[in-house]
PDB file of C-alpha atoms in Angstrom:
ATOM      1  CA  MET A 104      -0.040   0.011  -0.047  1.00  0.00           C
ATOM      2  CA  MET A 105       2.892   2.369   0.963  1.00  0.00           C
ATOM      3  CA  ARG A 106       4.682   1.633  -2.541  1.00  0.00           C
ATOM      4  CA  ARG A 107       1.169   2.934  -4.200  1.00  0.00           C
ATOM      5  CA  LEU A 108       0.694   5.842  -2.623  1.00  0.00           C
ATOM      6  CA  PRO A 109       3.358   8.148  -4.676  1.00  0.00           C
ATOM      7  CA  SER A 110       1.722   6.917  -7.911  1.00  0.00           C
ATOM      8  CA  ILE A 111      -1.714   8.088  -6.499  1.00  0.00           C
ATOM      9  CA  LEU A 112      -0.768  11.391  -5.467  1.00  0.00           C
ATOM     10  CA  HIS A 113       0.916  11.833  -8.782  1.00  0.00           C
ATOM     11  CA  ILE A 114      -2.308  10.990 -10.605  1.00  0.00           C
ATOM     12  CA  ALA A 115      -4.221  13.326  -8.334  1.00  0.00           C
ATOM     13  CA  LEU A 116      -1.988  16.000  -8.663  1.00  0.00           C
ATOM     14  CA  ALA A 117      -1.902  15.377 -12.780  1.00  0.00           C
ATOM     15  CA  LEU A 118      -5.699  15.717 -12.590  1.00  0.00           C
ATOM     16  CA  SER A 119      -5.880  18.863 -10.654  1.00  0.00           C
ATOM     17  CA  LEU A 120      -3.594  20.449 -13.107  1.00  0.00           C
ATOM     18  CA  LEU A 121      -5.904  19.386 -15.951  1.00  0.00           C
ATOM     19  CA  LEU A 122      -8.934  20.573 -13.986  1.00  0.00           C
ATOM     20  CA  PHE A 123      -7.318  23.849 -13.413  1.00  0.00           C
ATOM     21  CA  ALA A 124      -5.437  24.674 -16.352  1.00  0.00           C
ATOM     22  CA  PRO A 125      -8.643  25.721 -18.636  1.00  0.00           C
ATOM     23  CA  LEU A 126      -9.629  28.051 -15.929  1.00  0.00           C
ATOM     24  CA  THR A 127      -6.436  29.789 -15.619  1.00  0.00           C
ATOM     25  CA  ALA A 128      -6.064  30.402 -19.679  1.00  0.00           C
ATOM     26  CA  ARG A 129      -9.321  31.685 -19.617  1.00  0.00           C
ATOM     27  CA  ALA A 130      -8.383  34.167 -16.963  1.00  0.00           C
ATOM     28  CA  GLY A 131      -8.898  37.856 -18.046  1.00  0.00           C
ATOM     29  CA  ASP A 132      -7.151  41.105 -16.664  1.00  0.00           C
ATOM     30  CA  PHE A 133      -9.593  42.484 -13.728  1.00  0.00           C
ATOM     31  CA  ALA A 134      -8.447  45.975 -13.050  1.00  0.00           C
ATOM     32  CA  GLN A 135      -8.675  47.185  -9.520  1.00  0.00           C
ATOM     33  CA  ARG A 136      -9.584  50.672  -8.659  1.00  0.00           C
ATOM     34  CA  HIS A 137      -8.694  53.503  -6.245  1.00  0.00           C
ATOM     35  CA  ILE A 138     -10.852  56.517  -5.681  1.00  0.00           C
ATOM     36  CA  LEU A 139      -8.721  59.750  -5.442  1.00  0.00           C
ATOM     37  CA  GLY A 140     -11.684  61.908  -4.465  1.00  0.00           C
ATOM     38  CA  PHE A 141     -13.456  65.252  -5.394  1.00  0.00           C
ATOM     39  CA  SER A 142     -12.113  68.894  -5.149  1.00  0.00           C
ATOM     40  CA  PRO A 143     -14.107  70.649  -2.059  1.00  0.00           C
ATOM     41  CA  ASP A 144     -16.649  72.369  -4.393  1.00  0.00           C
ATOM     42  CA  GLY A 145     -17.442  68.933  -5.975  1.00  0.00           C
ATOM     43  CA  ARG A 146     -16.326  70.118  -9.758  1.00  0.00           C
ATOM     44  CA  TYR A 147     -14.084  67.650 -10.407  1.00  0.00           C
ATOM     45  CA  PHE A 148     -13.385  63.879  -9.351  1.00  0.00           C
ATOM     46  CA  ALA A 149     -10.377  61.350  -9.916  1.00  0.00           C
ATOM     47  CA  PHE A 150      -9.944  58.000  -9.950  1.00  0.00           C
ATOM     48  CA  GLU A 151      -7.297  55.738 -10.505  1.00  0.00           C
ATOM     49  CA  GLN A 152      -7.413  51.894 -12.393  1.00  0.00           C
ATOM     50  CA  PHE A 153      -4.208  49.322 -12.400  1.00  0.00           C
ATOM     51  CA  GLY A 154      -3.676  46.109 -12.822  1.00  0.00           C
ATOM     52  CA  THR A 155      -1.337  43.659 -14.916  1.00  0.00           C
ATOM     53  CA  GLN A 156      -2.352  42.754 -18.890  1.00  0.00           C
ATOM     54  CA  ASP A 157      -3.337  39.347 -19.445  1.00  0.00           C
ATOM     55  CA  GLY A 158      -1.133  37.562 -22.073  1.00  0.00           C
ATOM     56  CA  SER A 159       1.904  40.046 -22.068  1.00  0.00           C
ATOM     57  CA  GLY A 160       2.295  40.462 -18.036  1.00  0.00           C
ATOM     58  CA  PHE A 161       2.854  43.956 -18.317  1.00  0.00           C
ATOM     59  CA  PRO A 162       1.749  46.084 -15.343  1.00  0.00           C
ATOM     60  CA  TYR A 163      -0.304  49.345 -15.966  1.00  0.00           C
ATOM     61  CA  ALA A 164      -1.946  52.232 -14.284  1.00  0.00           C
ATOM     62  CA  ASP A 165      -4.248  55.048 -15.309  1.00  0.00           C
ATOM     63  CA  ILE A 166      -5.619  58.031 -13.728  1.00  0.00           C
ATOM     64  CA  PHE A 167      -8.677  60.243 -14.818  1.00  0.00           C
ATOM     65  CA  LEU A 168      -9.803  63.724 -13.825  1.00  0.00           C
ATOM     66  CA  ILE A 169     -13.486  64.293 -14.713  1.00  0.00           C
ATOM     67  CA  ASP A 170     -15.496  67.520 -14.517  1.00  0.00           C
ATOM     68  CA  THR A 171     -18.722  66.221 -12.888  1.00  0.00           C
ATOM     69  CA  GLU A 172     -20.929  68.933 -14.707  1.00  0.00           C
ATOM     70  CA  ALA A 173     -20.145  68.265 -18.030  1.00  0.00           C
ATOM     71  CA  ASP A 174     -19.386  64.428 -17.156  1.00  0.00           C
ATOM     72  CA  SER A 175     -16.179  64.555 -19.167  1.00  0.00           C
ATOM     73  CA  TRP A 176     -12.488  64.212 -18.930  1.00  0.00           C
ATOM     74  CA  THR A 177     -10.684  67.398 -18.217  1.00  0.00           C
ATOM     75  CA  GLY A 178      -6.977  69.107 -17.338  1.00  0.00           C
ATOM     76  CA  GLY A 179      -5.291  66.651 -19.815  1.00  0.00           C
ATOM     77  CA  ALA A 180      -6.651  63.460 -18.397  1.00  0.00           C
ATOM     78  CA  PRO A 181      -6.545  60.386 -19.054  1.00  0.00           C
ATOM     79  CA  TRP A 182      -2.683  59.791 -17.892  1.00  0.00           C
ATOM     80  CA  ARG A 183      -1.739  56.432 -18.722  1.00  0.00           C
ATOM     81  CA  VAL A 184       1.366  54.137 -17.773  1.00  0.00           C
ATOM     82  CA  LEU A 185       2.046  50.636 -19.422  1.00  0.00           C
ATOM     83  CA  LEU A 186       5.716  49.411 -18.157  1.00  0.00           C
ATOM     84  CA  ARG A 187       6.504  47.087 -20.853  1.00  0.00           C
ATOM     85  CA  ASP A 188       8.369  44.631 -18.870  1.00  0.00           C
ATOM     86  CA  GLU A 189       6.544  41.325 -17.135  1.00  0.00           C
ATOM     87  CA  ARG A 190       9.534  41.721 -14.472  1.00  0.00           C
ATOM     88  CA  ALA A 191       8.131  45.062 -13.604  1.00  0.00           C
ATOM     89  CA  GLU A 192       5.516  45.669 -10.653  1.00  0.00           C
ATOM     90  CA  VAL A 193       2.045  47.203 -10.543  1.00  0.00           C
ATOM     91  CA  LYS A 194       3.409  49.654  -7.757  1.00  0.00           C
ATOM     92  CA  TRP A 195       5.985  51.068 -10.123  1.00  0.00           C
ATOM     93  CA  ALA A 196       3.346  51.718 -12.621  1.00  0.00           C
ATOM     94  CA  ARG A 197       0.748  53.455 -10.183  1.00  0.00           C
ATOM     95  CA  ARG A 198       3.661  55.401  -8.906  1.00  0.00           C
ATOM     96  CA  GLU A 199       4.755  56.661 -12.184  1.00  0.00           C
ATOM     97  CA  VAL A 200       1.352  57.534 -13.247  1.00  0.00           C
ATOM     98  CA  LEU A 201       0.668  59.686 -10.065  1.00  0.00           C
ATOM     99  CA  ALA A 202       3.950  61.767 -10.894  1.00  0.00           C
ATOM    100  CA  LYS A 203       2.152  62.469 -14.211  1.00  0.00           C
ATOM    101  CA  ALA A 204      -0.905  63.524 -12.909  1.00  0.00           C
ATOM    102  CA  GLY A 205       0.100  65.106  -9.886  1.00  0.00           C
ATOM    103  CA  ASN A 206       0.456  68.474 -11.049  1.00  0.00           C
ATOM    104  CA  ALA A 207      -3.390  68.308 -12.360  1.00  0.00           C
ATOM    105  CA  LEU A 208      -4.748  66.749  -9.398  1.00  0.00           C
ATOM    106  CA  ARG A 209      -3.175  69.624  -7.252  1.00  0.00           C
ATOM    107  CA  LYS A 210      -4.439  72.506  -9.475  1.00  0.00           C
ATOM    108  CA  TYR A 211      -7.819  70.834  -9.488  1.00  0.00           C
ATOM    109  CA  LEU A 212      -7.625  70.596  -5.478  1.00  0.00           C
ATOM    110  CA  ILE A 213      -8.512  66.907  -5.564  1.00  0.00           C
ATOM    111  CA  SER A 214      -8.671  66.361  -1.747  1.00  0.00           C
ATOM    112  CA  ALA A 215     -12.162  65.496  -0.653  1.00  0.00           C
ATOM    113  CA  PRO A 216     -12.394  61.731  -0.407  1.00  0.00           C
ATOM    114  CA  GLY A 217     -16.073  61.769  -0.627  1.00  0.00           C
ATOM    115  CA  THR A 218     -18.407  59.112   0.880  1.00  0.00           C
ATOM    116  CA  LEU A 219     -18.969  55.653  -0.624  1.00  0.00           C
ATOM    117  CA  LEU A 220     -22.697  54.611  -0.975  1.00  0.00           C
ATOM    118  CA  ALA A 221     -22.454  51.646  -2.714  1.00  0.00           C
ATOM    119  CA  SER A 222     -20.015  49.075  -3.699  1.00  0.00           C
ATOM    120  CA  ASN A 223     -20.395  45.771  -5.683  1.00  0.00           C
ATOM    121  CA  PRO A 224     -16.815  43.811  -5.964  1.00  0.00           C
ATOM    122  CA  ALA A 225     -16.790  41.518  -9.034  1.00  0.00           C
ATOM    123  CA  ALA A 226     -16.832  38.336  -6.853  1.00  0.00           C
ATOM    124  CA  GLU A 227     -19.860  39.392  -5.043  1.00  0.00           C
ATOM    125  CA  LEU A 228     -22.967  36.989  -6.306  1.00  0.00           C
ATOM    126  CA  SER A 229     -25.810  38.565  -4.229  1.00  0.00           C
ATOM    127  CA  ALA A 230     -26.073  42.076  -5.516  1.00  0.00           C
ATOM    128  CA  ASP A 231     -27.733  43.198  -8.693  1.00  0.00           C
ATOM    129  CA  PRO A 232     -24.958  44.273 -11.122  1.00  0.00           C
ATOM    130  CA  HIS A 233     -27.694  46.423 -13.110  1.00  0.00           C
ATOM    131  CA  ALA A 234     -29.320  48.208 -10.272  1.00  0.00           C
ATOM    132  CA  VAL A 235     -28.802  49.537  -6.688  1.00  0.00           C
ATOM    133  CA  SER A 236     -30.621  51.915  -4.362  1.00  0.00           C
ATOM    134  CA  VAL A 237     -28.675  54.145  -1.980  1.00  0.00           C
ATOM    135  CA  ASN A 238     -29.834  56.764   0.593  1.00  0.00           C
ATOM    136  CA  PRO A 239     -27.729  59.916   0.452  1.00  0.00           C
ATOM    137  CA  ARG A 240     -29.003  61.462   3.777  1.00  0.00           C
ATOM    138  CA  PHE A 241     -28.255  58.224   5.566  1.00  0.00           C
ATOM    139  CA  ALA A 242     -26.499  60.284   8.358  1.00  0.00           C
ATOM    140  CA  VAL A 243     -29.515  62.269   9.091  1.00  0.00           C
ATOM    141  CA  PRO A 244     -31.422  60.715  11.734  1.00  0.00           C
ATOM    142  CA  GLY A 245     -35.081  59.713  10.526  1.00  0.00           C
ATOM    143  CA  THR A 246     -34.218  60.891   7.157  1.00  0.00           C
ATOM    144  CA  ARG A 247     -34.705  58.658   4.026  1.00  0.00           C
ATOM    145  CA  GLU A 248     -34.324  60.026   0.270  1.00  0.00           C
ATOM    146  CA  THR A 249     -33.778  57.068  -2.115  1.00  0.00           C
ATOM    147  CA  TYR A 250     -31.783  57.356  -5.174  1.00  0.00           C
ATOM    148  CA  THR A 251     -32.148  54.174  -7.610  1.00  0.00           C
ATOM    149  CA  PHE A 252     -29.408  53.780 -10.259  1.00  0.00           C
ATOM    150  CA  ARG A 253     -30.310  51.623 -13.241  1.00  0.00           C
ATOM    151  CA  LEU A 254     -28.137  50.270 -16.052  1.00  0.00           C
ATOM    152  CA  GLN A 255     -29.191  48.931 -19.163  1.00  0.00           C
ATOM    153  CA  GLU A 256     -27.161  47.152 -21.681  1.00  0.00           C
ATOM    154  CA  SER A 257     -27.853  47.343 -25.351  1.00  0.00           C
ATOM    155  CA  PRO A 258     -26.349  45.937 -28.394  1.00  0.00           C
ATOM    156  CA  LEU A 259     -24.341  48.710 -30.384  1.00  0.00           C
ATOM    157  CA  PRO A 260     -22.766  48.276 -33.764  1.00  0.00           C
ATOM    158  CA  ALA A 261     -19.065  48.522 -34.037  1.00  0.00           C
ATOM    159  CA  PRO A 262     -17.246  47.282 -36.850  1.00  0.00           C
ATOM    160  CA  ARG A 263     -13.885  46.746 -35.221  1.00  0.00           C
ATOM    161  CA  CYS A 264     -15.702  44.230 -33.130  1.00  0.00           C
ATOM    162  CA  GLN A 265     -17.670  42.330 -35.115  1.00  0.00           C
ATOM    163  CA  ASP A 266     -15.278  39.488 -36.268  1.00  0.00           C
ATOM    164  CA  LEU A 267     -13.956  39.087 -32.838  1.00  0.00           C
ATOM    165  CA  LEU A 268     -17.564  38.958 -31.106  1.00  0.00           C
ATOM    166  CA  GLY A 269     -19.299  37.337 -33.988  1.00  0.00           C
ATOM    167  CA  GLY A 270     -21.997  39.929 -33.503  1.00  0.00           C
ATOM    168  CA  PRO A 271     -22.557  43.684 -32.210  1.00  0.00           C
ATOM    169  CA  ALA A 272     -20.428  44.940 -28.892  1.00  0.00           C
ATOM    170  CA  LYS A 273     -22.694  46.380 -26.203  1.00  0.00           C
ATOM    171  CA  GLY A 274     -23.450  49.506 -25.120  1.00  0.00           C
ATOM    172  CA  PHE A 275     -25.143  51.152 -21.923  1.00  0.00           C
ATOM    173  CA  SER A 276     -27.404  53.450 -20.586  1.00  0.00           C
ATOM    174  CA  LEU A 277     -27.633  54.667 -16.832  1.00  0.00           C
ATOM    175  CA  THR A 278     -30.784  56.270 -15.216  1.00  0.00           C
ATOM    176  CA  LEU A 279     -31.564  57.627 -11.763  1.00  0.00           C
ATOM    177  CA  THR A 280     -34.847  57.720 -10.223  1.00  0.00           C
ATOM    178  CA  VAL A 281     -35.139  59.655  -7.091  1.00  0.00           C
ATOM    179  CA  SER A 282     -37.734  59.410  -4.783  1.00  0.00           C
ATOM    180  CA  GLY A 283     -40.676  61.872  -5.142  1.00  0.00           C
ATOM    181  CA  GLN A 284     -38.605  63.189  -8.616  1.00  0.00           C
ATOM    182  CA  GLY A 285     -39.088  61.225 -11.211  1.00  0.00           C
ATOM    183  CA  THR A 286     -36.410  59.371 -13.514  1.00  0.00           C
ATOM    184  CA  ARG A 287     -33.285  61.407 -14.926  1.00  0.00           C
ATOM    185  CA  ILE A 288     -31.341  59.904 -17.935  1.00  0.00           C
ATOM    186  CA  LEU A 289     -27.389  60.273 -16.798  1.00  0.00           C
ATOM    187  CA  HIS A 290     -25.713  58.591 -19.652  1.00  0.00           C
ATOM    188  CA  ALA A 291     -26.907  56.826 -23.061  1.00  0.00           C
ATOM    189  CA  ASP A 292     -24.367  55.392 -25.739  1.00  0.00           C
ATOM    190  CA  SER A 293     -24.975  56.403 -29.191  1.00  0.00           C
ATOM    191  CA  GLN A 294     -21.600  54.819 -30.245  1.00  0.00           C
ATOM    192  CA  LEU A 295     -18.492  53.146 -28.355  1.00  0.00           C
ATOM    193  CA  PRO A 296     -15.724  55.036 -27.822  1.00  0.00           C
ATOM    194  CA  GLN A 297     -12.511  53.275 -28.789  1.00  0.00           C
ATOM    195  CA  SER A 298     -10.923  53.269 -25.543  1.00  0.00           C
ATOM    196  CA  ARG A 299     -13.574  50.991 -24.436  1.00  0.00           C
ATOM    197  CA  GLY A 300     -12.549  48.091 -26.770  1.00  0.00           C
ATOM    198  CA  CYS A 301     -15.232  45.648 -27.627  1.00  0.00           C
ATOM    199  CA  PRO A 302     -17.501  45.457 -24.458  1.00  0.00           C
ATOM    200  CA  LEU A 303     -19.344  42.387 -23.495  1.00  0.00           C
ATOM    201  CA  ARG A 304     -21.310  43.434 -20.454  1.00  0.00           C
ATOM    202  CA  TYR A 305     -21.363  46.487 -17.711  1.00  0.00           C
ATOM    203  CA  ALA A 306     -21.867  46.281 -14.069  1.00  0.00           C
ATOM    204  CA  ILE A 307     -22.320  49.054 -11.463  1.00  0.00           C
ATOM    205  CA  SER A 308     -19.144  48.990  -9.295  1.00  0.00           C
ATOM    206  CA  ASP A 309     -19.445  52.270  -6.823  1.00  0.00           C
ATOM    207  CA  VAL A 310     -21.590  55.152  -6.221  1.00  0.00           C
ATOM    208  CA  VAL A 311     -19.532  57.698  -4.435  1.00  0.00           C
ATOM    209  CA  MET A 312     -20.797  61.325  -3.484  1.00  0.00           C
ATOM    210  CA  HIS A 313     -19.378  64.554  -2.007  1.00  0.00           C
ATOM    211  CA  GLU A 314     -21.420  66.960  -0.117  1.00  0.00           C
ATOM    212  CA  PRO A 315     -20.148  70.426  -0.383  1.00  0.00           C
ATOM    213  CA  LYS A 316     -21.013  72.938   2.159  1.00  0.00           C
ATOM    214  CA  GLU A 317     -22.300  75.898  -0.483  1.00  0.00           C
ATOM    215  CA  ALA A 318     -22.784  73.708  -3.577  1.00  0.00           C
ATOM    216  CA  PRO A 319     -24.742  70.931  -4.664  1.00  0.00           C
ATOM    217  CA  ARG A 320     -24.099  67.399  -4.181  1.00  0.00           C
ATOM    218  CA  ALA A 321     -21.694  65.550  -6.653  1.00  0.00           C
ATOM    219  CA  PHE A 322     -21.877  62.025  -7.521  1.00  0.00           C
ATOM    220  CA  ALA A 323     -19.716  59.584  -9.583  1.00  0.00           C
ATOM    221  CA  VAL A 324     -20.766  56.068 -10.487  1.00  0.00           C
ATOM    222  CA  LEU A 325     -18.283  53.690 -11.444  1.00  0.00           C
ATOM    223  CA  ILE A 326     -19.110  51.215 -14.187  1.00  0.00           C
ATOM    224  CA  SER A 327     -17.130  48.037 -14.628  1.00  0.00           C
ATOM    225  CA  VAL A 328     -16.669  47.495 -18.480  1.00  0.00           C
ATOM    226  CA  TYR A 329     -15.822  43.849 -19.339  1.00  0.00           C
ATOM    227  CA  SER A 330     -14.544  43.737 -22.618  1.00  0.00           C
ATOM    228  CA  TYR A 331     -12.973  41.004 -25.060  1.00  0.00           C
ATOM    229  CA  GLY A 332      -9.393  40.258 -23.976  1.00  0.00           C
ATOM    230  CA  PHE A 333      -6.476  37.934 -24.778  1.00  0.00           C
ATOM    231  CA  GLU A 334      -7.012  35.304 -22.189  1.00  0.00           C
ATOM    232  CA  GLY A 335     -11.067  36.213 -21.212  1.00  0.00           C
ATOM    233  CA  ALA A 336     -13.185  39.004 -20.375  1.00  0.00           C
ATOM    234  CA  ASP A 337     -10.939  42.277 -19.216  1.00  0.00           C
ATOM    235  CA  ARG A 338     -12.474  44.794 -16.666  1.00  0.00           C
ATOM    236  CA  ARG A 339     -11.868  48.531 -16.947  1.00  0.00           C
ATOM    237  CA  PHE A 340     -13.647  51.331 -15.094  1.00  0.00           C
ATOM    238  CA  ILE A 341     -15.286  54.553 -16.678  1.00  0.00           C
ATOM    239  CA  ALA A 342     -17.278  56.902 -14.349  1.00  0.00           C
ATOM    240  CA  VAL A 343     -20.476  58.845 -14.942  1.00  0.00           C
ATOM    241  CA  THR A 344     -20.887  62.004 -12.810  1.00  0.00           C
ATOM    242  CA  PHE A 345     -23.525  64.431 -12.412  1.00  0.00           C
ATOM    243  CA  ARG A 346     -24.304  67.077  -9.988  1.00  0.00           C
ATOM    244  CA  GLN A 347     -27.883  67.100  -7.754  1.00  0.00           C
ATOM    245  CA  ARG A 348     -30.532  69.274  -9.039  1.00  0.00           C
TER     246      ARG A 348
END
């Protein structure tokens, strides 16, 4: 019996490698995000995404600075760093991109952390990736104000994606329903920007709010974009921003 044990272990190990190899081969590149915050008046919002590219193994980091009223990049954003060396570390890319964006982040006074109202990590199974309700006035006892965000996906033709996906890529729209105030369209795709690649699906990732003392609330909704990648779906982030009316 003792003589057979090594061979049994070897067989079990070989089987486990066979079972897990396809999963590893299909593993995509899931970027992480870091919320840098708002300007004190809520006019500007910044966040960082970072990770390691699938296939190449190159670390990358990007910083985005957004005008919350126009819902568009500003100040020279985005800043991107890709270290074309698989031996490099993600922290090096993050340090380099922060150095590139630092002057703009200081100029636009990105210093207010904001309040994280909701977060839906990629591994969570219980949350609805397309809808979330929050109460921005949670800190006021006895006060409830319901903000419901809904994301809807829709096919959106993109010639560059047709051969890869065998059909149209996905766009999305995002709406906000405030209790007692009706529904507002925050974003609706009419075409796919090149920067998104070929999206397969979307999910609401985070809802962040900043409440200035003498200005309307500012919100940023981070959206996970899952697009066609080298070894599976890759995740990146985009932000939809707005001010409270």
